[in-house]
């Protein structure tokens, strides 16, 4: 009796849940917009030790003694009665791009004198993996000096070693490989010198043999793999404010970042001193990750390259220095030469250089950013000069133009109005704001001019405390709000052609800016919940937006829900993205018209947490990560129950 009553109650409950289902409609035959194949991409910025100490796999810090304190990162060592001294030599007159090297005097015939290098917050070393030590060296006098290379763990035990004898009196590069016998998060490199004599050294380097695509002197494989796993449509590089520099002297100059690594001029990374609450005195740019590496990485991961160049303006949050208009030509020439470098054939000057650097095939550059977060009439003036020259020579290259650092306000309004009037190709909008802002602005593009410039949502990330605060975290609340906002980008895919979260990478001990998409230490890395949001949008973007409505309106916040639908012509199906940003579960029903019906089972991907403050970490890297399941489809109707704080993707297959 009791059981019968219970069953009746359950049935009644199901009925009322059914009738309470929100009724959504999808018109699968009414394509509203085509989604750009480049829609979701990556914004790489050299910040947070993203390049040196991060994706650039060099383990030695200050390998060429070019830091302001030329021995920063290095310590003198002595053992078994060995003795010696180190001089820092400045040869700027001969080698301005690599002014310093060290001259080491080994004073005692017995014992060893040496230098240790601390790496970038230590060196991540893996048991059984091979490492390649190399050095530029020359000996004076009797050429007696031998090198003993050792890796030490944090208790000073030796976990790898090799010997090397530089033999020449002229500069030469020497290298040796050895295997590590232990996995260590914070190892140190020791270079012991024995035998009385004098040796000059520069470019003291240690790389893992296993890098991305096993390129010598290459990139950290685990980090690039995370980018590849996003199947990004584009790769924007190298920033960010890094493009502008604090002052023009320290702007990014791509021509100084290609060719032999010992000829790439190091500079102080602007994030070294930017934040008084996050000083990073050892943050330099060796440009081991330079423009050739950026282009090749983009090519490797199937992303369209999107370089951003300095437009004659230093960061306006810092010095705001300007190049006078009559001295702007070299900056413009850099842009023209970059296009030739990327696309020109071997008969062109810069195409030949690319060929000589090992890449005869073009990089298919189609877009170029002129300036990062510039604003004011001074930008418009410089932008006009760049645009005239670029369009004059390369009319098909699309120019990405800044509209200031904020998504509104007087700087934005001036540039937005001016660039629209001037027929700009693509406007680069940035928004770092609260999760609430993201939820409230999912309709931002619904009324944008369909005939005006396309939009690149070039930098965005929800900030759970306040922009720039070191307390910001990559919480699930932020990621979910971004997902909600992204339904608005996708719904307006005819206007919004590209989008990228920012910044991309952060070393857990070396960051300046938080939140960030991917976090790493010296050995491991993890994607934040925001990473999985980006990845899911990218992998499930579909090809054509179709209307998904509730009571004839786009789903952009009603009852805390956000949704979008797209056909996927590549897989012959329909993709529904649904976000429930609230603490209560939602029962939904989707009635799909304009299709011949769907296979009975649809796949579901769920990203969620009950805890809005939940984060991923090195210890729990996939606490919030996609889970797969299925749901039944009945005819042209899909019923879907969506848990609190949930992002769901349903993929239906056409019959
Ligand atoms: O991503 C951090 C910074 O935010 C970028 O350098 C800049 O473009 C923006 O202000």
XYZ file of C-alpha atoms and ligand atoms in Angstrom:
665
model
C 0.000 0.000 0.000
C 2.750 2.328 1.070
C 4.780 1.367 -2.037
C 1.809 2.108 -4.306
C 1.343 5.547 -2.740
C 5.065 6.216 -3.154
C 4.948 5.234 -6.857
C 1.936 7.455 -7.409
C 3.744 10.337 -5.779
C 6.778 9.778 -8.006
C 4.596 9.692 -11.121
C 2.901 12.918 -10.086
C 6.283 14.465 -9.462
C 7.523 13.437 -12.914
C 4.384 14.843 -14.469
C 4.716 18.167 -12.758
C 8.438 18.289 -13.618
C 7.495 17.563 -17.230
C 4.881 20.223 -17.432
C 7.261 22.655 -15.753
C 9.874 22.109 -18.418
C 10.920 25.329 -20.090
C 10.022 25.012 -23.760
C 12.817 26.014 -26.113
C 12.588 25.962 -29.881
C 15.311 25.422 -32.451
C 14.755 26.141 -36.146
C 17.351 23.880 -37.723
C 16.613 25.102 -41.246
C 17.029 28.815 -40.538
C 20.744 29.477 -40.680
C 21.467 32.890 -39.138
C 25.226 33.024 -39.429
C 28.244 31.011 -40.366
C 30.741 30.350 -37.648
C 34.281 31.216 -38.625
C 36.566 28.163 -38.676
C 38.971 30.436 -36.747
C 36.351 31.385 -34.155
C 38.006 30.158 -30.938
C 41.717 30.673 -30.639
C 44.630 31.375 -28.360
C 46.117 34.607 -27.070
C 49.748 33.990 -26.194
C 51.348 36.628 -24.043
C 54.846 36.644 -22.577
C 53.673 37.219 -19.030
C 53.760 35.013 -15.896
C 56.993 33.282 -17.108
C 55.014 32.015 -20.075
C 58.022 32.025 -22.420
C 61.357 31.931 -20.550
C 60.794 29.629 -17.587
C 57.657 28.304 -19.271
C 56.923 27.014 -22.738
C 60.473 27.736 -23.953
C 62.151 24.646 -22.545
C 65.554 26.201 -21.718
C 66.374 25.271 -18.111
C 69.231 27.711 -17.500
C 68.297 31.191 -16.329
C 70.456 34.040 -17.635
C 72.381 31.708 -19.943
C 74.216 34.515 -21.709
C 74.891 36.804 -18.739
C 72.803 39.612 -20.210
C 70.677 40.350 -17.138
C 71.254 43.746 -15.483
C 73.125 41.859 -12.787
C 75.122 39.667 -15.183
C 75.537 36.819 -12.693
C 71.924 36.715 -11.526
C 70.879 33.080 -11.211
C 74.515 31.921 -10.938
C 76.560 31.071 -7.826
C 80.234 30.351 -7.465
C 81.101 26.883 -6.102
C 84.314 25.269 -4.924
C 85.199 21.720 -3.972
C 88.225 19.614 -3.016
C 90.436 22.669 -2.613
C 89.642 24.083 -6.039
C 89.700 27.839 -6.493
C 89.119 30.457 -9.129
C 87.302 33.636 -10.067
C 84.841 34.927 -12.613
C 85.026 38.130 -14.629
C 82.134 39.537 -16.588
C 83.407 40.885 -19.908
C 81.521 43.475 -21.936
C 82.234 43.228 -25.686
C 79.398 45.527 -26.717
C 81.594 47.216 -29.317
C 81.848 43.918 -31.240
C 78.646 42.136 -30.269
C 76.034 44.707 -29.193
C 73.269 42.092 -29.380
C 75.050 39.771 -26.926
C 77.428 42.014 -25.045
C 78.471 39.854 -22.112
C 80.368 36.654 -21.551
C 82.326 35.343 -18.580
C 86.022 34.712 -18.247
C 86.767 32.102 -15.620
C 90.198 31.752 -14.064
C 90.888 28.329 -12.582
C 93.623 29.056 -10.115
C 94.405 25.657 -8.616
C 95.573 22.564 -10.449
C 93.688 20.333 -8.005
C 90.022 20.334 -7.020
C 87.296 22.136 -8.916
C 85.941 25.598 -9.197
C 82.456 25.963 -10.564
C 79.225 27.806 -11.174
C 75.762 26.605 -10.363
C 72.577 27.824 -11.984
C 69.292 27.882 -10.112
C 67.022 27.710 -13.155
C 63.620 29.367 -13.214
C 62.419 28.587 -9.680
C 64.570 25.440 -9.994
C 64.803 23.093 -12.964
C 62.207 20.404 -13.615
C 64.048 17.179 -14.404
C 62.512 13.800 -15.307
C 63.999 10.414 -14.523
C 65.177 8.512 -17.587
C 64.954 11.510 -19.899
C 67.918 12.795 -21.835
C 69.228 16.327 -21.421
C 71.520 18.275 -23.680
C 74.076 20.613 -22.140
C 75.757 23.102 -24.456
C 78.072 26.062 -24.136
C 79.904 28.554 -26.342
C 83.485 28.524 -25.115
C 87.087 29.273 -25.882
C 90.233 28.495 -23.913
C 93.283 30.620 -23.349
C 96.875 29.473 -22.774
C 97.400 25.744 -22.272
C 93.780 24.750 -22.917
C 93.763 22.688 -19.768
C 90.264 23.314 -18.532
C 87.793 20.453 -18.431
C 84.108 20.789 -17.640
C 82.179 18.424 -15.426
C 78.472 18.924 -15.734
C 76.212 17.789 -12.909
C 72.542 18.027 -12.096
C 71.832 18.173 -8.374
C 68.545 17.481 -6.651
C 67.282 19.666 -3.810
C 69.363 17.638 -1.309
C 72.454 18.124 -3.418
C 72.610 14.527 -4.649
C 73.860 14.099 -8.218
C 71.054 13.016 -10.572
C 72.882 13.263 -13.897
C 76.361 14.055 -15.120
C 78.617 14.419 -18.139
C 82.077 15.611 -19.133
C 83.049 18.071 -21.795
C 86.360 19.549 -22.891
C 86.201 22.677 -24.998
C 89.350 22.419 -27.071
C 89.536 25.553 -29.182
C 91.158 28.919 -28.693
C 88.376 30.452 -30.811
C 84.703 30.600 -29.897
C 82.983 27.321 -30.579
C 79.837 25.577 -29.448
C 80.229 22.320 -27.501
C 77.528 19.983 -26.343
C 77.006 16.737 -24.500
C 73.955 14.620 -23.654
C 73.214 12.671 -20.514
C 70.343 10.906 -18.792
C 68.751 11.989 -15.531
C 68.411 9.370 -12.822
C 65.602 10.972 -10.821
C 62.556 13.160 -11.196
C 63.069 16.449 -9.409
C 60.972 19.610 -9.352
C 63.785 21.967 -8.358
C 67.130 20.697 -9.590
C 70.206 22.871 -10.144
C 72.911 22.736 -12.777
C 76.571 22.656 -11.719
C 79.346 23.402 -14.187
C 82.610 22.371 -12.527
C 85.895 23.469 -14.054
C 89.159 21.677 -13.333
C 92.718 22.067 -14.583
C 94.616 25.316 -14.174
C 93.761 27.763 -16.944
C 91.365 30.361 -18.312
C 88.142 29.667 -20.115
C 85.589 32.046 -21.686
C 81.968 30.955 -21.689
C 78.661 32.188 -23.043
C 75.227 30.688 -23.853
C 75.436 28.052 -21.113
C 72.357 25.991 -21.843
C 70.475 22.880 -20.746
C 67.488 21.551 -22.661
C 65.434 18.398 -22.380
C 65.831 16.270 -25.499
C 62.115 15.630 -25.422
C 60.471 18.823 -26.542
C 57.418 19.577 -28.663
C 58.044 17.592 -31.877
C 61.472 16.865 -30.375
C 62.927 20.016 -31.871
C 66.373 20.767 -30.398
C 66.200 23.877 -28.212
C 62.438 23.661 -28.530
C 59.269 24.095 -26.536
C 57.845 22.232 -23.535
C 55.817 19.397 -25.017
C 53.144 19.181 -22.289
C 52.321 22.868 -22.603
C 52.107 22.958 -26.385
C 50.019 19.780 -26.263
C 47.483 21.609 -24.110
C 47.239 24.245 -26.842
C 46.935 21.623 -29.565
C 44.156 19.924 -27.578
C 42.088 23.096 -27.939
C 42.241 22.800 -31.739
C 42.549 26.580 -31.850
C 41.478 28.579 -34.877
C 44.236 31.157 -34.450
C 47.277 31.991 -32.370
C 47.724 35.642 -31.423
C 51.277 36.511 -30.348
C 53.403 37.806 -28.631
C 50.950 39.787 -26.421
C 49.568 41.939 -24.877
C 51.332 44.948 -23.480
C 54.635 43.197 -24.164
C 54.211 44.359 -27.784
C 54.208 47.985 -26.673
C 56.944 47.963 -24.048
C 57.022 50.244 -21.018
C 58.941 52.605 -23.265
C 59.674 52.296 -26.967
C 63.156 50.974 -26.282
C 61.700 47.826 -24.788
C 58.991 47.269 -27.383
C 58.820 43.901 -29.093
C 60.851 43.917 -32.328
C 60.274 40.743 -34.298
C 63.405 41.035 -36.419
C 65.509 40.706 -33.276
C 63.799 37.418 -32.385
C 64.751 35.256 -35.362
C 67.925 33.437 -36.403
C 70.675 32.089 -34.136
C 69.608 32.308 -30.502
C 72.899 33.868 -29.377
C 72.180 36.779 -31.710
C 68.749 37.597 -30.337
C 69.059 40.670 -28.112
C 67.759 40.000 -24.595
C 65.599 42.620 -22.913
C 63.999 43.061 -19.528
C 60.459 41.763 -19.694
C 58.067 44.628 -18.905
C 56.307 42.411 -16.349
C 59.585 42.296 -14.411
C 58.697 45.570 -12.705
C 55.075 46.218 -13.647
C 53.377 45.299 -10.378
C 54.814 46.355 -7.041
C 52.825 43.524 -5.448
C 54.388 40.956 -7.813
C 57.984 42.029 -8.513
C 59.831 39.589 -10.786
C 63.407 40.886 -10.965
C 64.594 37.872 -12.938
C 62.004 38.134 -15.716
C 63.839 38.695 -18.993
C 63.150 37.868 -22.602
C 65.809 35.797 -24.339
C 63.517 35.489 -27.381
C 64.440 31.810 -27.659
C 60.735 31.734 -28.334
C 60.754 34.197 -31.210
C 58.620 34.891 -34.248
C 59.834 31.835 -36.195
C 58.867 29.612 -33.251
C 55.490 31.325 -32.908
C 54.723 30.851 -36.603
C 55.827 27.215 -36.500
C 53.774 26.498 -33.397
C 50.715 28.037 -35.019
C 51.299 25.841 -38.033
C 51.841 22.736 -35.870
C 48.559 23.151 -34.034
C 46.521 24.158 -37.066
C 46.015 27.749 -35.933
C 46.035 30.778 -38.198
C 48.929 33.078 -37.152
C 47.940 36.492 -35.794
C 50.995 38.572 -34.905
C 50.466 41.942 -33.216
C 53.049 44.647 -33.880
C 54.048 47.849 -32.169
C 52.581 50.870 -33.981
C 55.027 53.493 -32.728
C 53.473 53.746 -29.280
C 54.692 52.508 -25.913
C 52.175 51.215 -23.360
C 49.790 54.022 -22.501
C 49.389 52.697 -18.959
C 53.156 53.323 -18.617
C 55.187 55.950 -20.493
C 52.888 56.304 -23.494
C 55.961 57.347 -25.533
C 55.284 58.102 -29.175
C 57.433 57.924 -32.247
C 57.068 61.196 -34.141
C 55.049 60.739 -37.296
C 58.020 61.553 -39.521
C 59.986 58.739 -37.893
C 57.272 56.097 -38.137
C 58.490 54.522 -41.382
C 60.783 51.887 -39.835
C 57.865 50.646 -37.749
C 55.667 50.398 -40.823
C 58.474 48.733 -42.717
C 58.656 46.095 -39.957
C 55.006 45.289 -40.651
C 55.508 45.045 -44.417
C 58.616 42.939 -43.951
C 56.800 40.644 -41.557
C 54.145 39.924 -44.158
C 56.886 39.157 -46.668
C 58.683 37.004 -44.105
C 55.517 34.988 -43.520
C 54.211 34.755 -47.055
C 56.930 35.747 -49.520
C 58.654 33.225 -51.743
C 62.350 32.522 -51.883
C 62.881 35.326 -54.392
C 61.931 37.935 -51.840
C 64.384 39.186 -49.234
C 62.356 38.138 -46.210
C 60.872 35.023 -47.801
C 64.431 33.900 -48.485
C 65.341 34.430 -44.862
C 62.405 32.254 -43.782
C 63.572 29.628 -46.296
C 67.120 29.846 -44.975
C 65.766 29.354 -41.476
C 64.380 26.016 -42.624
C 60.830 26.848 -43.674
C 60.469 27.265 -47.444
C 56.668 26.971 -47.317
C 54.763 30.141 -46.478
C 53.021 30.586 -43.127
C 49.825 31.890 -44.773
C 49.559 35.059 -42.744
C 46.122 36.572 -43.314
C 45.789 38.937 -40.354
C 48.043 41.402 -38.607
C 47.426 43.431 -35.462
C 48.509 47.089 -35.510
C 49.001 48.065 -31.869
C 47.783 46.341 -28.747
C 45.574 48.257 -26.330
C 46.139 51.709 -27.845
C 43.816 54.627 -27.591
C 43.505 58.321 -28.430
C 43.937 60.430 -31.574
C 47.657 59.606 -31.556
C 46.731 55.981 -32.287
C 44.337 56.918 -35.068
C 47.043 58.980 -36.730
C 49.568 56.141 -36.636
C 46.966 53.527 -37.548
C 46.087 55.464 -40.710
C 49.726 55.475 -41.841
C 50.097 51.726 -41.169
C 46.818 50.909 -42.876
C 47.632 52.920 -45.980
C 50.982 51.173 -46.399
C 49.769 47.661 -45.595
C 46.631 47.828 -47.701
C 48.610 49.473 -50.513
C 50.919 46.488 -50.755
C 48.848 43.651 -49.307
C 45.149 44.479 -49.778
C 44.073 40.991 -48.676
C 45.750 41.098 -45.275
C 43.148 41.945 -42.643
C 44.208 44.506 -40.069
C 43.249 43.959 -36.451
C 42.733 47.335 -34.766
C 42.596 48.133 -31.052
C 39.625 49.899 -29.513
C 41.351 50.640 -26.213
C 41.642 48.519 -23.111
C 38.002 48.653 -22.022
C 34.726 47.492 -23.557
C 33.181 50.962 -23.294
C 33.941 54.521 -22.254
C 35.307 57.476 -24.128
C 38.464 55.795 -25.483
C 36.392 52.928 -26.815
C 33.723 55.212 -28.255
C 36.178 57.381 -30.168
C 37.991 54.435 -31.744
C 34.835 52.453 -32.381
C 33.233 55.374 -34.186
C 36.363 56.382 -36.096
C 37.390 52.913 -37.225
C 33.858 52.099 -38.343
C 33.815 55.290 -40.396
C 37.224 54.414 -41.857
C 36.082 50.909 -42.844
C 38.405 48.958 -40.527
C 38.526 45.180 -40.988
C 38.533 43.799 -37.452
C 38.159 45.510 -34.064
C 39.898 43.944 -31.065
C 37.699 44.314 -27.969
C 38.968 43.474 -24.468
C 36.968 42.813 -21.340
C 38.303 41.918 -17.928
C 35.283 42.236 -15.657
C 33.250 40.546 -12.935
C 31.352 37.286 -13.584
C 28.185 39.375 -13.205
C 29.300 41.608 -16.086
C 29.769 38.580 -18.297
C 26.297 37.253 -17.460
C 24.749 40.651 -18.084
C 26.452 41.230 -21.419
C 25.563 38.052 -23.269
C 23.519 40.231 -25.614
C 26.373 42.664 -26.285
C 26.578 41.847 -29.977
C 22.894 41.226 -30.729
C 22.475 44.738 -32.092
C 25.928 45.391 -33.554
C 26.027 46.696 -37.102
C 26.052 43.638 -39.365
C 27.783 45.539 -42.174
C 30.554 47.129 -40.104
C 33.927 45.733 -39.037
C 34.131 42.222 -37.658
C 34.830 41.752 -33.971
C 37.744 39.954 -32.372
C 37.022 39.377 -28.683
C 40.768 39.436 -28.241
C 41.216 39.362 -24.465
C 38.654 38.434 -21.883
C 38.458 36.737 -18.525
C 36.055 37.028 -15.619
C 37.716 38.391 -12.468
C 36.206 37.157 -9.221
C 37.808 39.897 -7.082
C 38.810 42.806 -9.286
C 40.963 43.191 -12.399
C 44.639 43.124 -11.510
C 44.044 41.719 -8.019
C 46.487 38.977 -7.026
C 43.558 37.346 -5.243
C 41.680 36.534 -8.456
C 41.195 32.817 -8.951
C 40.145 30.663 -11.874
C 36.910 29.737 -10.157
C 34.084 27.764 -11.645
C 31.864 30.830 -11.255
C 34.171 32.779 -13.581
C 34.391 29.970 -16.121
C 30.638 29.487 -16.159
C 30.027 33.205 -16.648
C 32.461 33.199 -19.566
C 30.615 30.223 -21.084
C 27.345 32.132 -20.742
C 28.874 35.171 -22.430
C 30.357 33.021 -25.189
C 26.905 31.851 -26.219
C 26.403 35.515 -27.158
C 29.604 35.517 -29.215
C 28.516 32.400 -31.024
C 24.938 33.555 -31.562
C 26.453 36.605 -33.286
C 29.046 34.682 -35.268
C 28.331 36.794 -38.350
C 29.861 39.748 -36.470
C 32.158 38.104 -33.930
C 34.707 36.173 -35.951
C 37.328 35.372 -33.325
C 37.617 35.105 -29.554
C 40.392 34.294 -27.103
C 40.687 34.098 -23.310
C 43.602 35.991 -21.722
C 46.233 35.564 -20.467
C 47.185 32.049 -21.493
C 49.954 30.668 -19.264
C 51.155 31.191 -15.693
C 53.950 29.596 -13.668
C 52.530 28.846 -10.219
C 55.556 30.484 -8.582
C 56.314 33.162 -11.164
C 53.052 34.794 -12.152
C 52.248 38.502 -12.233
C 48.646 38.327 -13.425
C 45.792 36.101 -12.409
C 43.485 34.454 -13.526
C 45.107 32.558 -16.395
C 44.010 29.740 -18.652
C 46.769 27.166 -18.050
C 48.916 26.889 -14.932
C 52.165 24.985 -14.631
C 55.155 24.278 -12.436
C 58.509 22.974 -13.606
C 57.161 19.506 -14.370
C 53.400 19.544 -14.683
C 50.550 21.642 -15.949
C 46.794 21.806 -15.693
C 43.927 23.475 -17.457
C 41.709 25.739 -15.382
C 37.907 25.296 -15.585
C 38.099 28.253 -17.997
C 40.419 26.151 -20.195
C 37.785 23.458 -20.488
C 35.143 26.036 -21.362
C 37.371 27.347 -24.160
C 38.193 23.866 -25.338
C 34.562 22.737 -25.370
C 33.457 25.757 -27.372
C 36.282 25.206 -29.826
C 35.743 21.469 -30.290
C 31.972 21.858 -30.536
C 31.543 25.103 -32.397
C 29.619 23.714 -35.343
C 29.459 25.505 -38.660
C 26.182 27.458 -38.822
C 24.230 29.231 -36.119
C 20.506 28.498 -36.010
C 17.925 30.216 -33.784
C 17.442 28.761 -30.315
C 14.623 30.673 -28.633
C 12.555 30.828 -25.493
C 9.240 32.597 -26.009
C 10.634 33.871 -29.307
C 13.668 35.461 -27.705
C 17.353 34.570 -27.720
C 18.285 32.705 -24.552
C 20.541 35.202 -22.816
C 19.824 35.176 -19.120
C 16.134 34.285 -18.712
C 15.905 32.417 -15.418
C 19.719 32.419 -15.338
C 20.024 30.319 -18.495
C 22.004 30.920 -21.686
C 21.977 28.832 -24.835
C 22.945 28.641 -28.458
C 22.534 26.094 -31.226
C 24.542 25.399 -34.344
C 24.457 22.938 -37.174
C 27.623 20.981 -37.627
C 27.864 20.293 -41.331
C 31.129 18.444 -40.828
C 29.573 15.791 -38.630
C 26.021 16.113 -39.946
C 24.411 17.081 -36.697
C 23.146 19.756 -34.367
C 25.030 21.153 -31.362
C 23.214 22.704 -28.406
C 25.142 24.586 -25.747
C 23.259 25.314 -22.544
C 24.406 27.116 -19.416
C 22.539 27.083 -16.139
C 24.221 29.774 -14.054
C 21.898 29.330 -11.048
C 21.863 27.242 -7.894
C 18.699 25.359 -8.932
C 18.316 22.564 -11.460
C 16.482 23.312 -14.718
C 14.174 21.058 -16.685
C 14.203 21.893 -20.349
C 12.599 20.670 -23.523
C 13.851 21.532 -27.013
C 11.482 21.276 -29.927
C 13.471 21.170 -33.131
C 11.844 22.096 -36.412
C 13.199 22.079 -39.943
C 15.069 18.799 -39.761
C 14.426 15.251 -40.907
C 14.822 13.984 -37.378
C 17.677 12.785 -35.251
C 19.217 9.526 -34.129
C 17.684 8.296 -30.894
C 20.683 8.873 -28.738
C 22.583 12.124 -28.468
C 25.907 12.591 -26.760
C 26.186 14.965 -23.836
C 29.252 16.691 -22.422
C 28.857 18.164 -18.950
C 31.177 20.590 -17.206
C 30.039 21.473 -13.725
C 30.549 21.811 -10.011
C 28.176 22.402 -7.126
C 30.724 24.811 -5.749
C 31.008 28.141 -7.543
C 34.375 28.750 -5.891
C 35.864 25.430 -6.960
C 39.139 25.534 -8.890
C 41.475 23.037 -10.526
C 45.023 22.727 -9.225
C 48.232 20.793 -9.756
C 46.980 18.335 -7.126
C 43.466 18.041 -8.607
C 44.031 19.020 -12.233
C 40.742 17.674 -13.543
C 38.427 18.346 -10.592
C 36.309 20.361 -13.015
C 36.609 18.728 -16.406
C 34.256 17.438 -19.098
C 32.248 14.262 -18.440
C 30.540 12.330 -21.225
C 27.063 10.784 -21.163
C 24.084 10.316 -23.459
C 20.477 11.450 -23.613
C 17.527 10.051 -25.535
C 15.923 12.036 -28.297
C 12.290 11.426 -29.049
C 11.430 12.385 -32.602
C 12.285 16.044 -32.827
C 12.120 16.675 -29.123
C 14.932 16.597 -26.636
C 14.306 16.733 -22.926
C 17.263 17.728 -20.870
C 17.698 18.103 -17.136
C 20.421 20.543 -16.274
C 21.998 20.522 -12.841
C 22.844 23.735 -10.953
C 25.939 25.648 -12.108
C 26.298 23.605 -15.258
C 27.528 23.943 -18.807
C 26.125 21.206 -21.055
C 26.700 20.455 -24.693
C 24.357 18.089 -26.522
C 25.371 16.745 -29.909
C 22.518 15.299 -31.970
C 23.161 13.347 -35.139
C 20.921 13.720 -38.142
C 19.024 10.597 -39.152
O 46.765 40.010 -20.335
C 47.237 40.975 -19.468
C 47.207 42.350 -20.072
O 45.881 42.759 -20.175
C 47.689 42.484 -21.486
O 49.045 42.663 -21.567
C 46.997 43.677 -21.988
O 46.810 43.651 -23.380
C 45.761 43.734 -21.153
O 45.668 44.947 -20.501
